[in-house]
XYZ file of C-alpha atoms in Angstrom:
296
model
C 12.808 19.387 11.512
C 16.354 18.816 12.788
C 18.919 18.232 10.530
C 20.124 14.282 10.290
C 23.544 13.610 12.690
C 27.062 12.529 11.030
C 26.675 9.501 12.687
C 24.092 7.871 15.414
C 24.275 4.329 17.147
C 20.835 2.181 16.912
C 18.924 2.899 20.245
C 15.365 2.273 21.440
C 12.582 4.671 20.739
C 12.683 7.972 23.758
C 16.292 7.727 24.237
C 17.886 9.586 21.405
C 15.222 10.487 18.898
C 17.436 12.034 16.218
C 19.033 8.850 15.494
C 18.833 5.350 14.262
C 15.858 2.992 15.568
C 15.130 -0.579 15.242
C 14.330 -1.992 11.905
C 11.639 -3.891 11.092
C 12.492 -7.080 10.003
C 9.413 -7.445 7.234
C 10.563 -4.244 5.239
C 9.940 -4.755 1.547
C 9.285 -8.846 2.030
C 6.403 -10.610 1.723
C 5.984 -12.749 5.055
C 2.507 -13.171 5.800
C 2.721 -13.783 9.935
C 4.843 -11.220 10.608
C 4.459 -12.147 14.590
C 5.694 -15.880 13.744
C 8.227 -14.893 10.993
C 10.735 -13.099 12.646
C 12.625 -12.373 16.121
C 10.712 -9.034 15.967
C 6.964 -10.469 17.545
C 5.337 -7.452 15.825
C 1.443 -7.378 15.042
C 1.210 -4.458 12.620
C -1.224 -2.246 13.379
C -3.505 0.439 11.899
C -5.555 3.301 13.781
C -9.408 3.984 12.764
C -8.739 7.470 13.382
C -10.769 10.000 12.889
C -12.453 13.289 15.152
C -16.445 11.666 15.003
C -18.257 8.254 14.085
C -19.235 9.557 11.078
C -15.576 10.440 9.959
C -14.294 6.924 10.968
C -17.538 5.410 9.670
C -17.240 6.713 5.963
C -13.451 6.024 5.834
C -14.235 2.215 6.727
C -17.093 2.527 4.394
C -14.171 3.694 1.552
C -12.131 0.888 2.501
C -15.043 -1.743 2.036
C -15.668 -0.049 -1.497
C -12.249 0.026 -2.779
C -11.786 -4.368 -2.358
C -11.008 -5.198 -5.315
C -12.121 -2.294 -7.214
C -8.729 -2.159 -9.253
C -8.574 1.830 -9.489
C -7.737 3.757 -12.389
C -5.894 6.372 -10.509
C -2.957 8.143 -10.539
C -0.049 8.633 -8.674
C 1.450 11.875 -7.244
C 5.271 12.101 -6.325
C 6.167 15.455 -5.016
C 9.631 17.274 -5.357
C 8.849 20.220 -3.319
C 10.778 23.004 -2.294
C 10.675 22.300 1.253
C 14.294 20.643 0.920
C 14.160 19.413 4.998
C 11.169 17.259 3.972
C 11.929 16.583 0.885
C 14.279 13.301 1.189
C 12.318 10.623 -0.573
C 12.588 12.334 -3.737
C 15.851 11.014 -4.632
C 13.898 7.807 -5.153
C 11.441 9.134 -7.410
C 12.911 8.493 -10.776
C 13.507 4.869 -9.822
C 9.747 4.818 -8.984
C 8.833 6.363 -12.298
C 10.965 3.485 -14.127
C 9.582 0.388 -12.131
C 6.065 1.284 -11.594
C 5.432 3.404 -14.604
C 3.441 0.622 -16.917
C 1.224 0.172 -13.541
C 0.367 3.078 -12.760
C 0.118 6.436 -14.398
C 2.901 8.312 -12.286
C 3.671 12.068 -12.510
C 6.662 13.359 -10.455
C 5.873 16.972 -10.027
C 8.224 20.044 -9.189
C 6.035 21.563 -7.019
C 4.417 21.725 -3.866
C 0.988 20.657 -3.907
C -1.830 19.514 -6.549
C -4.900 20.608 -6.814
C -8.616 19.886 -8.651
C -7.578 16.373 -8.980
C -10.161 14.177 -9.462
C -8.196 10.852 -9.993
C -5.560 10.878 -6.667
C -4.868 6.817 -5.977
C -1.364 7.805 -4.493
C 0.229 11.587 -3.193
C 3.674 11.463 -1.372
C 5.016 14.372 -0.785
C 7.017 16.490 2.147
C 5.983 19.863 3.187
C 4.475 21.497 7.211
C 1.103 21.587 5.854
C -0.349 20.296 2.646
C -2.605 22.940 0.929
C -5.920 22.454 -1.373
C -6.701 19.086 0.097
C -10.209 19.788 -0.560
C -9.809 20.305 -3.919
C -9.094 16.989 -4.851
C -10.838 13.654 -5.302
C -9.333 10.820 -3.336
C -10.350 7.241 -5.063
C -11.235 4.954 -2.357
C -8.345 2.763 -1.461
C -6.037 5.854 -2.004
C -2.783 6.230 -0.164
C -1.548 9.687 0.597
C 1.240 10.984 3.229
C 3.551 13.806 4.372
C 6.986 14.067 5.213
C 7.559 16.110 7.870
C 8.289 15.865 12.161
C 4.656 15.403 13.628
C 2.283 14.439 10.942
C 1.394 11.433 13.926
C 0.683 13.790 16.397
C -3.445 13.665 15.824
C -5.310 15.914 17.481
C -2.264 18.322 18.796
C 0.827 18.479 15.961
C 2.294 22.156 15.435
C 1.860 21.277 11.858
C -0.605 19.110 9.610
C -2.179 16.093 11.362
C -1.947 12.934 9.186
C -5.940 13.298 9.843
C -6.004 16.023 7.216
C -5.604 12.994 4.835
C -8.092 10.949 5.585
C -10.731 13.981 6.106
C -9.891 14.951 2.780
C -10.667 11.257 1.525
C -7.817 9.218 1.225
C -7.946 5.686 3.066
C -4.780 5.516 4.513
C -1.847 7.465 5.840
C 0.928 7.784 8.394
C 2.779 9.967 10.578
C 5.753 10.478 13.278
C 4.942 11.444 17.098
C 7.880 12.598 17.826
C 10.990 13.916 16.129
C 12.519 11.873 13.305
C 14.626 13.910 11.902
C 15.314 14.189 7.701
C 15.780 9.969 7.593
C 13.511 8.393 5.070
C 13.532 5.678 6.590
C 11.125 6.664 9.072
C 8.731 6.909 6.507
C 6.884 5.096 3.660
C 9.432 4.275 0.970
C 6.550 5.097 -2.217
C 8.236 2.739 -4.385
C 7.880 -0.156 -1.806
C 4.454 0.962 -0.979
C 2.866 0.653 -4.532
C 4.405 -2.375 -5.442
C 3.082 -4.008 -2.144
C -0.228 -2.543 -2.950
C 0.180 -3.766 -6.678
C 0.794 -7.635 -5.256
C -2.620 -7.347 -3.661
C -1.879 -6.786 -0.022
C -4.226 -4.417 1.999
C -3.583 -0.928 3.059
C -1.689 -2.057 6.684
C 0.650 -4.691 5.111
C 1.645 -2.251 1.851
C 2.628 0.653 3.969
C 3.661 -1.383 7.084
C 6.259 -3.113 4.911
C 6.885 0.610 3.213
C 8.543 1.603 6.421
C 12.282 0.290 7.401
C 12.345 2.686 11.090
C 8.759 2.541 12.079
C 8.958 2.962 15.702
C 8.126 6.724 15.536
C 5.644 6.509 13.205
C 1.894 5.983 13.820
C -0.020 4.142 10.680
C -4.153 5.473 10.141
C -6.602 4.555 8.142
C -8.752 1.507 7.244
C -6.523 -1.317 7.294
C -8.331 -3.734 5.625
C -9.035 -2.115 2.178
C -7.170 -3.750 -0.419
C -7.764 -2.485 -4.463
C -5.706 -5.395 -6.190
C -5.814 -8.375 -4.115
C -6.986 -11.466 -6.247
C -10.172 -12.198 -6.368
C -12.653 -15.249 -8.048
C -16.178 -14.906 -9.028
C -18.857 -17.235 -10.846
C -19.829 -15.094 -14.214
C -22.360 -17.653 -15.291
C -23.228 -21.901 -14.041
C -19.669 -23.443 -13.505
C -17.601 -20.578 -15.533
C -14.955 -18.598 -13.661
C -13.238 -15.892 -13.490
C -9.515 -14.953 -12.205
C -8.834 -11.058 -11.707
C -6.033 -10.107 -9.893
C -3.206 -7.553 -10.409
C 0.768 -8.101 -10.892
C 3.977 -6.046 -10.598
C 5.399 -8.414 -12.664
C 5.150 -10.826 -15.857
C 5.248 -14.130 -15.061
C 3.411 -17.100 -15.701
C -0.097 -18.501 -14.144
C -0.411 -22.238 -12.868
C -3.795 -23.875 -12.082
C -3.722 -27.629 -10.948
C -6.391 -29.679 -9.514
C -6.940 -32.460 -6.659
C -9.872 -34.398 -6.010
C -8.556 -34.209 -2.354
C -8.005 -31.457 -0.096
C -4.397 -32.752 0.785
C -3.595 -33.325 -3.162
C -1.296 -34.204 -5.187
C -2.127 -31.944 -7.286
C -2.127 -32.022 -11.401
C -2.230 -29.500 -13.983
C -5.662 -28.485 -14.296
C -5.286 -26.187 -17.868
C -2.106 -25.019 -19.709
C -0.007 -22.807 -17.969
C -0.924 -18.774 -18.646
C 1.281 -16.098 -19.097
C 0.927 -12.782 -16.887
C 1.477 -9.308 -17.962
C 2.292 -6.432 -15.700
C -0.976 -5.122 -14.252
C -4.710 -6.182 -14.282
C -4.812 -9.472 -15.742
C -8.529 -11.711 -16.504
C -8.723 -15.609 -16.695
C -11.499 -17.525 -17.279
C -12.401 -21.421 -16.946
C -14.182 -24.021 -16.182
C -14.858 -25.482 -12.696
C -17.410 -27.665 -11.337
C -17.300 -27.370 -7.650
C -19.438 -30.947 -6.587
C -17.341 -32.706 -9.199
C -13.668 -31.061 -10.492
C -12.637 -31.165 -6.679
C -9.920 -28.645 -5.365
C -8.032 -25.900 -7.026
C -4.288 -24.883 -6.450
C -3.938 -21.401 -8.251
C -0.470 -19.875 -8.216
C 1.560 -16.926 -10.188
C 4.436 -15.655 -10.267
């Protein structure tokens, strides 16, 4: 990996590699039609990659397991010694401090795990990542490397980003060509759990994880989402709320007996604690009408 330039003026992708590249314009924000929201016209995208069916079957088959699983994994923030890939680190401590009491979080001085059985998230920066196969990837598990061609598939000089999702994680991503030592090119951990934590899926976390994407290629199964909200019937006409949350903050249900509203409070107002939270009530669906649920 080159070392970063003094100074570099924003150009297009191919003409100077080694420099600045257009930001995108949903980094760390929660806009939910990116292609309408902004001047940008972006549709994210995620690659099903994988080197046979059956690899790019059983990673989709991971993803469909992991909706709204809420894991009890941990997360794995690595200060290597590898100190050309190892620029994200500097945000590690913030990490540890925000997303601590939602996640169990180790920041390790070291270069790899290994015999994990519990890996939900593993950021590090290294060439090649060793004793992949050692470890236990929980499906819905987010795992990437920092380093020049981790996007180049099939043909990189160093580790594919494939090596992830071989070794069972569900997502990762990777630069094609050279990005040089700028973070930005890469998923921003603290931005990527915290998206994850709100409930989005796997594309929108570590799409919105990346300021400088336009180097980068995202893999995995872009659908799989372990803390998005989710509603079920428990027993006849009793409910129940699960969803996850970064924050504490306060729950509002109101009710219409029309589609278009107004809406009315529906139950006293609930108050959320940081992480997996449970509500139950009442609802008959041919008779109660329409539910507005909001938290924030």
């Amino acid at each position: 990996m080159l070392p970063i330039p003094p100074s570099a003026d924003e150009t297009p992708v191919g003409k100077q590699v080694c420099s600045f590249v257009s930001s995108y314009f949903s980094f760390k924000q929660n806009i939910m039609c990116p292609f309408k929201g902004g001047n940008s016209k972006l549709r994210p995208a995620m690659m099903l990659a994988g080197t046979s069916f059956e690899h790019i079957k059983a990673l989709i088959d991971r993803g469909i397991r992991s909706d709204y699983s809420f894991p009890k994994g941990q997360a794995y923030l690595m200060n290597t010694s590898d100190k050309a890939r190892n620029s994200r680190a500097t945000s590690f401590t913030q990490a540890a401090e925000e997303l601590g009491e939602l996640f169990p979080l180790q920041i390790l001085a070291a270069d790899y795990i290994s015999e994990r059985k519990d890996v939900l998230f593993y950021f590090t920066g290294l060439k090649k990542v060793p004793m992949l196969e050692t470890l236990y990837f929980l499906p819905g598990a987010l795992a990437d490397h920092l380093t020049s061609a981790g996007g180049m598939l099939t043909d990189s000089p160093q580790m594919s980003s494939l090596r992830w999702l071989e070794a069972g994680a569900t997502a990762s991503y990777g630069t094609v060509v050279e990005p040089c030592s700028f973070s930005q090119k890469f998923p921003s951990p603290i931005v990527t759990m915290f998206q994850y934590a709100l409930g989005a899926s796997a594309l929108e976390a570590y799409w919105k994880s990346v300021a400088w994407p336009g180097q980068g290629l995202f893999i995995g199964e872009p659908l799989a989402k372990p803390f998005a909200p989710h509603i079920e019937e428990v027993s006849p006409k009793q409910f129940m709320l699960k969803f996850f949350s970064p924050r504490t903050g306060h729950l509002r249900i109101e009710r219409s007996f029309s589609a278009a509203g107004p809406f009315s409070p529906f139950m006293q107002q609930k108050t959320i604690s940081r992480g997996e939270n449970q509500f139950h009530f009442k609802f008959n669906e041919k008779t109660d009408g329409y539910l507005n649920i909001q938290w924030h």
